[in-house]
Coordinates of C-alpha atoms and ligand atoms in Angstrom, one line a residue:
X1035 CA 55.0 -61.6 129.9
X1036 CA 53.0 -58.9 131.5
X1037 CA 51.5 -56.6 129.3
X1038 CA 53.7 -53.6 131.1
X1039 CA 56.6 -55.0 130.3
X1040 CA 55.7 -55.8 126.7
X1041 CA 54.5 -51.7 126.3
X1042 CA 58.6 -51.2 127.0
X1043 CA 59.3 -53.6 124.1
X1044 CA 59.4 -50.7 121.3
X1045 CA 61.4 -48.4 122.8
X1046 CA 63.9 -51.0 123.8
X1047 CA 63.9 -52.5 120.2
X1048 CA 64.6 -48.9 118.8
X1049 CA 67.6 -48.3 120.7
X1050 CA 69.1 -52.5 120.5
X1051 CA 68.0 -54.4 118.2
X1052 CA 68.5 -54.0 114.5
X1053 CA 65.5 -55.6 112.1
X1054 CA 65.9 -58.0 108.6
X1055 CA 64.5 -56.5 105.1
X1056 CA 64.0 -52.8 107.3
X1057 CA 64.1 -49.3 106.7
X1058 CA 65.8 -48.6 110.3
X1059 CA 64.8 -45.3 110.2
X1060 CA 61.6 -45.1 109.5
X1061 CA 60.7 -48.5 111.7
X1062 CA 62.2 -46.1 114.6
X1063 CA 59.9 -43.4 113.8
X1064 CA 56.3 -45.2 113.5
X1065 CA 57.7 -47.7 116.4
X1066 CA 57.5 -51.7 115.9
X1067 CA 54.8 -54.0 116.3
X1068 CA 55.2 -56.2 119.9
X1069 CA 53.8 -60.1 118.9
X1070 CA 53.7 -61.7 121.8
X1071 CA 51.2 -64.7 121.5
X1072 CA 49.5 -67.1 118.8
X1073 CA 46.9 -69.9 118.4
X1074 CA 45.9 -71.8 115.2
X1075 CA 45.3 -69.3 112.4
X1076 CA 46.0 -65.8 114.8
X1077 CA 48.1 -63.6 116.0
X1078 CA 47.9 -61.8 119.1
X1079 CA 49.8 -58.3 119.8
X1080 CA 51.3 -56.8 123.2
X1081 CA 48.2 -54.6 123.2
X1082 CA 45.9 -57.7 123.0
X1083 CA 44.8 -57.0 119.8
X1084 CA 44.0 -60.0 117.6
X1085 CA 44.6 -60.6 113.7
X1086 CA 43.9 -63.4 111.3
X1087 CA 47.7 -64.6 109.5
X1088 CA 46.4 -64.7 106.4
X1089 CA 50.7 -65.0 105.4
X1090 CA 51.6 -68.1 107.9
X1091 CA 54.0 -65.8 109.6
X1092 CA 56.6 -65.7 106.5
X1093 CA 54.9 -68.8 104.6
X1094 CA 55.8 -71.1 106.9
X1095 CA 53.3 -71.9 109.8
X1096 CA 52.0 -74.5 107.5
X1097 CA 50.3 -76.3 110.7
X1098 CA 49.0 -73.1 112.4
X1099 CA 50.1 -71.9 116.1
X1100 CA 49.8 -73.7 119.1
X1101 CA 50.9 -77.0 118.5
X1102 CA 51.8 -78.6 121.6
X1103 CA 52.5 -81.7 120.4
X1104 CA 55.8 -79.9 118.6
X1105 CA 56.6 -78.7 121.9
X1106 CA 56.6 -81.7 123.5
X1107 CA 58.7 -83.5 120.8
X1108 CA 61.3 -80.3 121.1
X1109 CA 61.3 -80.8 125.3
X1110 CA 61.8 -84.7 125.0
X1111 CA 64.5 -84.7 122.5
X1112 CA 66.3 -81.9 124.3
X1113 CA 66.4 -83.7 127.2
X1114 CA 67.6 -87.1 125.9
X1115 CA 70.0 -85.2 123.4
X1116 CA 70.2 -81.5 123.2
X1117 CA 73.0 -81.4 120.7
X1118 CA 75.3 -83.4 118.5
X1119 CA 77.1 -82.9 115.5
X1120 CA 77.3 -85.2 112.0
X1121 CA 80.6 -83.9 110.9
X1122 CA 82.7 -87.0 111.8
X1123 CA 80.8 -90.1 111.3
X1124 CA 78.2 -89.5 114.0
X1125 CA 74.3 -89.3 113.4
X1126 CA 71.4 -88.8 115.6
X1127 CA 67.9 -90.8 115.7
X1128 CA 66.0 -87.7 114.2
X1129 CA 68.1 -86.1 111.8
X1130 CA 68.3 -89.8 110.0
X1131 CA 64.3 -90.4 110.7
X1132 CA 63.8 -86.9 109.4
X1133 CA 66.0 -88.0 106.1
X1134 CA 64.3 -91.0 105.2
X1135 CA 60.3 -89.2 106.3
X1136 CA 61.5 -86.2 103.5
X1137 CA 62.5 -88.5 101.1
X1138 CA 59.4 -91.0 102.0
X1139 CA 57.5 -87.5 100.3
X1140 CA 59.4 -86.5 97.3
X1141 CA 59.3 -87.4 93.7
X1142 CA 60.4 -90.5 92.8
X1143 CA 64.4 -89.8 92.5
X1144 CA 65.1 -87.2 95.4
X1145 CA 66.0 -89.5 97.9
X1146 CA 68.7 -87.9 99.9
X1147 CA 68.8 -85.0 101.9
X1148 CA 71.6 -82.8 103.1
X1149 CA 70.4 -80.9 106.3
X1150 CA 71.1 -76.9 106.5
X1151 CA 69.5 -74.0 109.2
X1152 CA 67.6 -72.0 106.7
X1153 CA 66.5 -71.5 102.8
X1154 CA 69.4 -69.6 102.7
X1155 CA 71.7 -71.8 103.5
X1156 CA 69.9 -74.8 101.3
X1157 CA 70.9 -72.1 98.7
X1158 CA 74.4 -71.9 99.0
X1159 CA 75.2 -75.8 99.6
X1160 CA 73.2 -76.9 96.4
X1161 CA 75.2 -74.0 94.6
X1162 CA 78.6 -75.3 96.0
X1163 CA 77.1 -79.0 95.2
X1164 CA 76.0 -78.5 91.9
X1165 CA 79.5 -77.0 90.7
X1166 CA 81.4 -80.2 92.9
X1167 CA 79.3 -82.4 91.1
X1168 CA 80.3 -81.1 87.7
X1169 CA 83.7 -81.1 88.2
X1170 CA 83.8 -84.7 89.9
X1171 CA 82.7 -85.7 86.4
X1172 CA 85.6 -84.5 84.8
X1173 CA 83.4 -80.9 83.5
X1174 CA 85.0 -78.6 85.7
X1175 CA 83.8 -75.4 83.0
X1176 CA 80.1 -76.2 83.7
X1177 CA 80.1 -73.7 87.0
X1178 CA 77.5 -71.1 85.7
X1179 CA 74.0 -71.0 87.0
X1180 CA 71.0 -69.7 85.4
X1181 CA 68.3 -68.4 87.9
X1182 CA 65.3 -65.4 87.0
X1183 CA 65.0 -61.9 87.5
X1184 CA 63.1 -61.6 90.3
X1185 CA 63.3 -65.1 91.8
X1186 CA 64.0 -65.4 95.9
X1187 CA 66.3 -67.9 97.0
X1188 CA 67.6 -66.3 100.5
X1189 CA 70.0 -63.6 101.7
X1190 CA 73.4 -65.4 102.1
X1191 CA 75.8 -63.6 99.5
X1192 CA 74.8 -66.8 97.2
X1193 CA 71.7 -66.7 98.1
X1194 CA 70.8 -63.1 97.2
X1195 CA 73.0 -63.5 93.9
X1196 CA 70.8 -66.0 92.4
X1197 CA 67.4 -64.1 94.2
X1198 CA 66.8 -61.9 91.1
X1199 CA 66.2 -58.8 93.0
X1200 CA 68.0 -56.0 91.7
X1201 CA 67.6 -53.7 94.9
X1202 CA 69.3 -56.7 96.6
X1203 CA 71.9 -57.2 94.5
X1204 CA 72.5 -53.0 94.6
X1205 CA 73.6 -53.8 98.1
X1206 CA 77.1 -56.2 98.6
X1207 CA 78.4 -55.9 94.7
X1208 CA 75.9 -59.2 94.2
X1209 CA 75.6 -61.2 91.8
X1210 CA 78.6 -63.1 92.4
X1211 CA 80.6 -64.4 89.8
X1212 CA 79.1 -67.5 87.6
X1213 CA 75.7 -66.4 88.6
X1214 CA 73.2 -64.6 85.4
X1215 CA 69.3 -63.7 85.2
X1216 CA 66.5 -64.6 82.5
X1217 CA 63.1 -63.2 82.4
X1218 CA 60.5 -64.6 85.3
X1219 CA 57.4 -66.1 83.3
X1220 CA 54.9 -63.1 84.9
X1221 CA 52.7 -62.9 81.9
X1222 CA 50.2 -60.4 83.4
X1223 CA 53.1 -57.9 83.7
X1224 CA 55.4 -58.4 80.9
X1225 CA 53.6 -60.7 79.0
X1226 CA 51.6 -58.3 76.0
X1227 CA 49.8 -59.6 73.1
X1228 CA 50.9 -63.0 73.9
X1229 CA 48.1 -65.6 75.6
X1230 CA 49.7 -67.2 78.8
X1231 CA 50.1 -70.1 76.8
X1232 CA 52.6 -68.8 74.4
X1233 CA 53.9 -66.0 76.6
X1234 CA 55.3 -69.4 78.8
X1235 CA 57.0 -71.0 76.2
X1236 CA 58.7 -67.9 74.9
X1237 CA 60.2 -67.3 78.4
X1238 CA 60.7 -70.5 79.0
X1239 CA 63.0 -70.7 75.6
X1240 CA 65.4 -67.8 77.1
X1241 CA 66.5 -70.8 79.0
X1242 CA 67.2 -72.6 76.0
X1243 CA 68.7 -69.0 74.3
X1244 CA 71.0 -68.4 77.7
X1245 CA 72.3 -72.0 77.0
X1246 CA 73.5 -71.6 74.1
X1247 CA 74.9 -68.2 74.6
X1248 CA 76.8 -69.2 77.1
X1249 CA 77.7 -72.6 76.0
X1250 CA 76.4 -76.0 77.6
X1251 CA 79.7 -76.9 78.7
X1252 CA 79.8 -73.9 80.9
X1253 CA 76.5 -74.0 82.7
X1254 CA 76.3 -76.4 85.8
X1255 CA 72.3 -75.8 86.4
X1256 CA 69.0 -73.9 86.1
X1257 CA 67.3 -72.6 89.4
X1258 CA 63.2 -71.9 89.8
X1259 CA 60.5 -71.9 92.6
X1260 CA 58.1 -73.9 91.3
X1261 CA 55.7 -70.8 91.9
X1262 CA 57.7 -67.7 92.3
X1263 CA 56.8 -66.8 95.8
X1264 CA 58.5 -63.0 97.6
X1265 CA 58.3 -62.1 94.3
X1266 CA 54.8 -62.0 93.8
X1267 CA 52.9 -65.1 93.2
X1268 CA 53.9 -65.4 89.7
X1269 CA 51.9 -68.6 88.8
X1270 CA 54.1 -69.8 85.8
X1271 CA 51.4 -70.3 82.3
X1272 CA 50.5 -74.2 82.2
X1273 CA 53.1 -74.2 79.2
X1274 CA 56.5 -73.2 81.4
X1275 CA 57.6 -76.3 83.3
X1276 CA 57.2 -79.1 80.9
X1277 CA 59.1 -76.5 78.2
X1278 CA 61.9 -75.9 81.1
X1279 CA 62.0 -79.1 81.9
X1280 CA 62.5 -80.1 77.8
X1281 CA 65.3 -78.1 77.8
X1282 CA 67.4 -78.8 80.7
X1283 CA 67.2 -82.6 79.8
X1284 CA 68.6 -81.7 76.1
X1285 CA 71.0 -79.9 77.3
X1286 CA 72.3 -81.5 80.6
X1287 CA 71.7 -78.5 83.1
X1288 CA 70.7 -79.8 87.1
X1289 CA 67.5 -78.8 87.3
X1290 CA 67.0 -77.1 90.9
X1291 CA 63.4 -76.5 92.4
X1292 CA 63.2 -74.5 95.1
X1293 CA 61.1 -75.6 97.6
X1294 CA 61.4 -73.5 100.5
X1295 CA 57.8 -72.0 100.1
X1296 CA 56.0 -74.7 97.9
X1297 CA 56.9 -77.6 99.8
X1298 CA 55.1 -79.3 102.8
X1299 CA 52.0 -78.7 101.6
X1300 CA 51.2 -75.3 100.2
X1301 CA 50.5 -76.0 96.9
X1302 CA 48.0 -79.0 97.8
X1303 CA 51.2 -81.6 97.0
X1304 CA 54.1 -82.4 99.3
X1305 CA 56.2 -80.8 96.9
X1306 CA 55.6 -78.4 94.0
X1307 CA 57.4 -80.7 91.5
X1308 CA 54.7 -82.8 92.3
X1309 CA 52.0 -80.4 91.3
X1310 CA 54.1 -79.7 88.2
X1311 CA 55.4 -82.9 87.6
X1312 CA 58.4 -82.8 87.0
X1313 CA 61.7 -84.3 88.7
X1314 CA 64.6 -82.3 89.7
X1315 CA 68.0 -82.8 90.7
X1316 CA 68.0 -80.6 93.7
X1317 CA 65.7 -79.3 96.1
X1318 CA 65.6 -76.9 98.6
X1319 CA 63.7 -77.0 101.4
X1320 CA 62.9 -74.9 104.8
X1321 CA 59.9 -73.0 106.2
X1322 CA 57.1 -75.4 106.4
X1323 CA 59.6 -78.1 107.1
X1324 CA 59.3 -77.4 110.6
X1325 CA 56.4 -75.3 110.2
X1326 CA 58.8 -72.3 111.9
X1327 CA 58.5 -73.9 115.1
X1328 CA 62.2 -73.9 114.7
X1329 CA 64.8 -73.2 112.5
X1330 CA 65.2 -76.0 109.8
X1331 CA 66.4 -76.5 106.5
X1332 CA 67.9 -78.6 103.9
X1333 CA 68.8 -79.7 100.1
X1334 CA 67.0 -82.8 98.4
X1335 CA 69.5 -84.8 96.3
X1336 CA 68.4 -87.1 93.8
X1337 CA 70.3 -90.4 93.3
X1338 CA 71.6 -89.0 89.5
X1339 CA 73.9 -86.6 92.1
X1340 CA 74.1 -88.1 95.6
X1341 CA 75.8 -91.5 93.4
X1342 CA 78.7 -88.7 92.0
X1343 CA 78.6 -87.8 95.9
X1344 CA 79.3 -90.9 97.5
X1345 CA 81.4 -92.2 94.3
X1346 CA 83.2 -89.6 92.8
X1347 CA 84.1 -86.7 95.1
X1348 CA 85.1 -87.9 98.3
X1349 CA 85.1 -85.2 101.1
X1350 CA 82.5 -82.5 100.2
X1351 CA 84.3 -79.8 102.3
X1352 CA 80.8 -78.3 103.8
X1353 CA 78.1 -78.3 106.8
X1354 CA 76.6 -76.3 109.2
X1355 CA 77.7 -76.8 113.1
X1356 CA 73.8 -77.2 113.4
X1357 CA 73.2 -79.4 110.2
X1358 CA 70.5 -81.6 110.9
X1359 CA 70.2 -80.2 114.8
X1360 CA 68.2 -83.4 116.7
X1361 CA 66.1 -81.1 118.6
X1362 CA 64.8 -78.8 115.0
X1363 CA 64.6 -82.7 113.2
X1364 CA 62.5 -83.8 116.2
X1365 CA 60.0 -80.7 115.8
X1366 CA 60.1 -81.6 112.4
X1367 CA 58.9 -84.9 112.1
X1368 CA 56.1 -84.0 114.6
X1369 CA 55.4 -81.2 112.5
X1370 CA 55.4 -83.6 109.3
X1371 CA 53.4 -86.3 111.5
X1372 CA 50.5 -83.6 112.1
X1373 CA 50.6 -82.8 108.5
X1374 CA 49.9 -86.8 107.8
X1375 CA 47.3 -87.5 110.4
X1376 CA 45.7 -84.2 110.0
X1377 CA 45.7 -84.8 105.9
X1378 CA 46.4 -81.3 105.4
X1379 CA 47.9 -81.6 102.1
X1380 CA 45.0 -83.3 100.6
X1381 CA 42.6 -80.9 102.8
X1382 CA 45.0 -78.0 100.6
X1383 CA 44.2 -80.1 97.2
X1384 CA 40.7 -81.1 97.8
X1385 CA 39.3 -78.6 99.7
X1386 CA 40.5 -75.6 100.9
X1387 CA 42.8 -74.9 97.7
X1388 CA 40.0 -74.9 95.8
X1389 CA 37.6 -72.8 98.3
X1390 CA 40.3 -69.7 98.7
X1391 CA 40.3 -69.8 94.7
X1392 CA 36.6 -69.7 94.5
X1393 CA 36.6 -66.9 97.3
X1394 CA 39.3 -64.6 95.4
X1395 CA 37.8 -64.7 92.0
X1396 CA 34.7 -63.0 93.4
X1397 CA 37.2 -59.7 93.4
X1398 CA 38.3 -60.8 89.7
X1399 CA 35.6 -58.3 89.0
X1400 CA 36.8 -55.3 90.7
X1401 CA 37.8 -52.6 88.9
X1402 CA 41.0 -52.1 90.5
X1403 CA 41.9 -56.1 89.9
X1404 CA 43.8 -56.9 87.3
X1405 CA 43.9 -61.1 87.9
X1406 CA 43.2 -63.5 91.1
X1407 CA 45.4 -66.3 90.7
X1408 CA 46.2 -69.4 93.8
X1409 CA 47.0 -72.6 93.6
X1410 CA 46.4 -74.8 96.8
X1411 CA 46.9 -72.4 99.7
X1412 CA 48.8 -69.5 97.6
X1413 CA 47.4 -66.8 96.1
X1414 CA 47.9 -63.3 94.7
X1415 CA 45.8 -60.5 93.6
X1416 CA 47.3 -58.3 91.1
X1417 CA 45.9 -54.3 91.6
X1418 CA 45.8 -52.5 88.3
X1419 CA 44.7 -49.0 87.3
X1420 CA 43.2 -50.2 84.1
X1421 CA 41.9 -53.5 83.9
X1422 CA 41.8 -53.2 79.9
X1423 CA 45.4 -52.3 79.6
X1424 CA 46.3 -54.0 82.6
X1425 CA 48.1 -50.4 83.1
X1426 CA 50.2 -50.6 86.3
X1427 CA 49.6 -48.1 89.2
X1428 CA 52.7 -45.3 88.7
X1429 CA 53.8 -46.3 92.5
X1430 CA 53.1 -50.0 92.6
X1431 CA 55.1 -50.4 95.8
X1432 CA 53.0 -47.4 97.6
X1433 CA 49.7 -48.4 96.6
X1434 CA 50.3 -52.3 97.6
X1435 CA 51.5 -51.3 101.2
X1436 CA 48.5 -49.0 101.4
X1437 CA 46.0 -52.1 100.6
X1438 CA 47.8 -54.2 102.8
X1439 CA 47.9 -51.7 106.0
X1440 CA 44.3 -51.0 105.3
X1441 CA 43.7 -55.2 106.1
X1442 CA 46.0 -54.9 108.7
X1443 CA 44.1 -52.5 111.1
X1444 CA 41.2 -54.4 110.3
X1445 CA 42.9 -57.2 111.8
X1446 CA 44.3 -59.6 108.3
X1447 CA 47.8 -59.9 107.8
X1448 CA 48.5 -60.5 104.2
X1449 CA 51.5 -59.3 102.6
X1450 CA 52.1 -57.0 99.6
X1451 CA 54.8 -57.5 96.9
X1452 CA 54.8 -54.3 94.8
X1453 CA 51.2 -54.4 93.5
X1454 CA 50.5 -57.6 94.5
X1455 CA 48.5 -59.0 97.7
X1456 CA 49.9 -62.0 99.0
X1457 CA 47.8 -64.9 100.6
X1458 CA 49.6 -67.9 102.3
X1459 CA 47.6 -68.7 105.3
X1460 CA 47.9 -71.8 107.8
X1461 CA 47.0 -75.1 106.2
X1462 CA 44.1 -75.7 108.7
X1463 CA 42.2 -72.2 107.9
X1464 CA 38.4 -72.7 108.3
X1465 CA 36.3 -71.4 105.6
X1466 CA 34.8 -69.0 107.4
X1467 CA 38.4 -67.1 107.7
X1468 CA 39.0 -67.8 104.4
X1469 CA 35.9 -65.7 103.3
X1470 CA 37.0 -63.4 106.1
X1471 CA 40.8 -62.7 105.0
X1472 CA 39.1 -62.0 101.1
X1473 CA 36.1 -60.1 102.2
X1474 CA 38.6 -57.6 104.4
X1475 CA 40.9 -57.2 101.1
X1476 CA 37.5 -56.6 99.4
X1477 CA 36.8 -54.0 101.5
X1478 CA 40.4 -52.4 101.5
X1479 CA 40.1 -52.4 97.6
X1480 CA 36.7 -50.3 97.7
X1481 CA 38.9 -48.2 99.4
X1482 CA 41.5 -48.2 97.3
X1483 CA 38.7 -47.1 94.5
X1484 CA 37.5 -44.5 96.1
X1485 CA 40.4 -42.7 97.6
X1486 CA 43.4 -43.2 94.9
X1487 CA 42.0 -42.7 91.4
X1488 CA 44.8 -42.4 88.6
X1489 CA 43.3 -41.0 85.2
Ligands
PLP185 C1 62.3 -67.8 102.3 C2 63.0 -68.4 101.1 C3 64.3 -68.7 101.0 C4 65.3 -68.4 102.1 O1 65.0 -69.1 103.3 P1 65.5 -68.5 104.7 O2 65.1 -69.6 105.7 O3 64.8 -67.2 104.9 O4 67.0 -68.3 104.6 C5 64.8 -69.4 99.9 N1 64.0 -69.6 98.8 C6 62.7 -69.3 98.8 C7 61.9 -69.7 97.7 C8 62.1 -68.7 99.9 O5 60.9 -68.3 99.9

């Protein structure tokens, strides 16, 4: 589009067009950014200007921009078949290619997948599953689930219920019914006088406390991101998984892993159970699926429930019109096919994972850092205005958007939650924007020292 057409964009998007996770108001006021182009790891907006995504849009351009390839594969299968449903006993070639490439990928028992639009809706057919599975066993009490304060998993009315995000749940009478919160493991924040070590067995154990409060016979599963992603980062203590994972084998609780941000590659694994090893009983997936090229998502099923599935409950009264859409499958498995060829998830592992960790502990040391934390290609860097105390600043939220607009206009996109800067670049970012993303937030935290001082 011409660049004179693209200067009307804001003014046109003020008066029509409504934005997700947006202060209306004030968006109106300072006027919305126009992104009109992209290639590899950057951004381009309508004034030309270019920026390093340092955030892979919203996690999920795991391949980077530009792809043509994904194109091509889109073009081709929406010419031979634009659109068909799997409702009544139909499939298509790519949504049943795309099945078998996921589960080709996964941990060792997740070898079914059940095809939604979105991380959202993933959300709310494992939630329905879970509870269908239950009662097809003849446990029709076990309906509640377990998920943590400040845990994402999307912004469907289930979705948001299990998200532990109390401003979210503030808005639409959320959390539903059935649906209760224990403590994320965020040991920098909460966790004291405990090491990390401790700190993640005694959160992991409210699991094991909420169990038993509520009765095993009433609670149909646990859900976790492997690493808590919109919420910060939180890199559970080495300790957490293998104690969660203790505890929902004793007790019989599906173990849900939610995938949406950890999966296709980020965490230098196909899957974050993978990294943690452990083995759930459902998965959802999205984002990096399709790399964003379009929009695709989906639940992994492990054989302990797709057998009570196909065996025990008959017609599973749910789907999407767009479940398994051929054209977002075929853009899929070319995406998944790049990731293959291109070894991006052992170039995560290997190499880069380990580069972007070696680049953010050099601000460890900064006095307005209280940790530097990644794993593979996701990272966080906690502000604090003590580093002994780890004392918090009084307006987390304030200071973390004024870090992260200070990187913006000198051209990184990162992303703040509260205090914490957010990394999840493109899986093929050189090292040379590596050191360039860090070095900007370097920069933006000298400012940070010498323009907001709190006592
Ligand atoms: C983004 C996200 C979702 C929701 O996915 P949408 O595609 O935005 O609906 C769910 N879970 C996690 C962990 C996410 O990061």
């Amino acid at each position: 589009m011409p660049n004179a057409a693209l200067s009307n964009l804001a003014a046109i998007d003020a008066a029509h067009h409504l934005h997700p996770f947006s202060d209306m108001g004030k968006l109106n006021a300072s006027g919305t950014k126009v992104i009109s182009r992209a290639e590899g790891v950057h951004i381009f907006d309508s004034n030309g200007k270019q920026y390093l995504d340092a955030f892979a849009g919203l996690w999920c351009v795991n391949v980077g921009y530009g792809r043509k390839s994904i194109a091509d594969a889109a073009y081709a299968q929406m010419q031979e078949l634009p659109y068909y449903n799997l409702f009544f006993g139909t499939t298509t070639p790519p949504s049943t290619l795309l099945a078998q490439k996921i589960a080709s990928k996964t941990g060792p028992s997740l070898n079914h997948v059940f095809f939604t639009n979105s991380g959202s809706e993933a959300s709310d057919t494992w939630f329905r599953m879970a509870r269908v599975y239950w009662k097809a066993l003849g446990k029709e009490e076990k309906t509640i689930v377990i998920a943590r304060k400040n845990g994402y998993h999307g912004s469907t009315v289930a979705g948001a219920s299990l998200g532990g995000m109390k401003w979210m749940h503030e808005q639409g009478n959320l959390p539903i019914p059935g649906v209760v919160h224990i403590n994320q493991p965020y040991w920098y924040a909460e966790g004291g006088d405990l090491s990390p070590e401790d700190y993640g067995i005694k959160i992991a154990r409210e699991l094991e406390d909420k169990i038993l409060e509520l009765g095993e016979d009433k609670v149909a599963a646990f859900v976790a991101e492997p690493i808590q992603g919109a919420g910060g980062v939180i890199v559970p203590p080495s300790t957490y998984w293998p104690e969660i994972k203790r505890i929902c084998d004793k007790y019989e609780i599906l173990l849900v892993s939610d995938e949406v941000i950890c999966g296709f590659g980020r965490l230098g694994s196909w899957f974050g159970h993978q990294h943690y090893g452990f083995d759930p009983d459902l998965a959802p997936i999205a984002k990096g699926l399709s790399s964003g090229y379009l929009p695709i998502g989906g639940v992994l099923v492990s054989d302990r429930v797709a057998k009570v599935m196909k065996e025990e409950v008959g017609d599973f009264y749910h789907g999407y019109t767009y479940s398994g859409h051929p054209v977002c499958a075929a853009a899929a498995l070319e995406n998944i096919r790049i990731i293959e060829e291109e070894g991006l998830v052992e170039r995560v592992r290997d190499d880069i994972g380990p580069y972007l960790h070696t680049a953010l502990q050099s601000l460890a040391g900064h006095e307005c850092v209280g940790e530097a934390v990644s794993v593979g290609l996701m990272g966080a860097v906690q502000l604090t205005a003590d580093k002994a105390t780890r004392r918090r600043y009084a307006k987390p939220d304030d200071i973390g958007t004024l870090v992260r607009n200070h990187c913006v206009e000198n051209g990184v996109i990162l992303r703040a939650t509260g205090d914490r800067m957010l990394f999840s670049p493109p899986l093929i970012i050189s090292r040379s924007e590596v050191d360039q993303a860090v070095e900007t937030l370097g920069r933006a935290l000298d400012w940070l020292r010498d323009n907001h001082r709190e006592g």
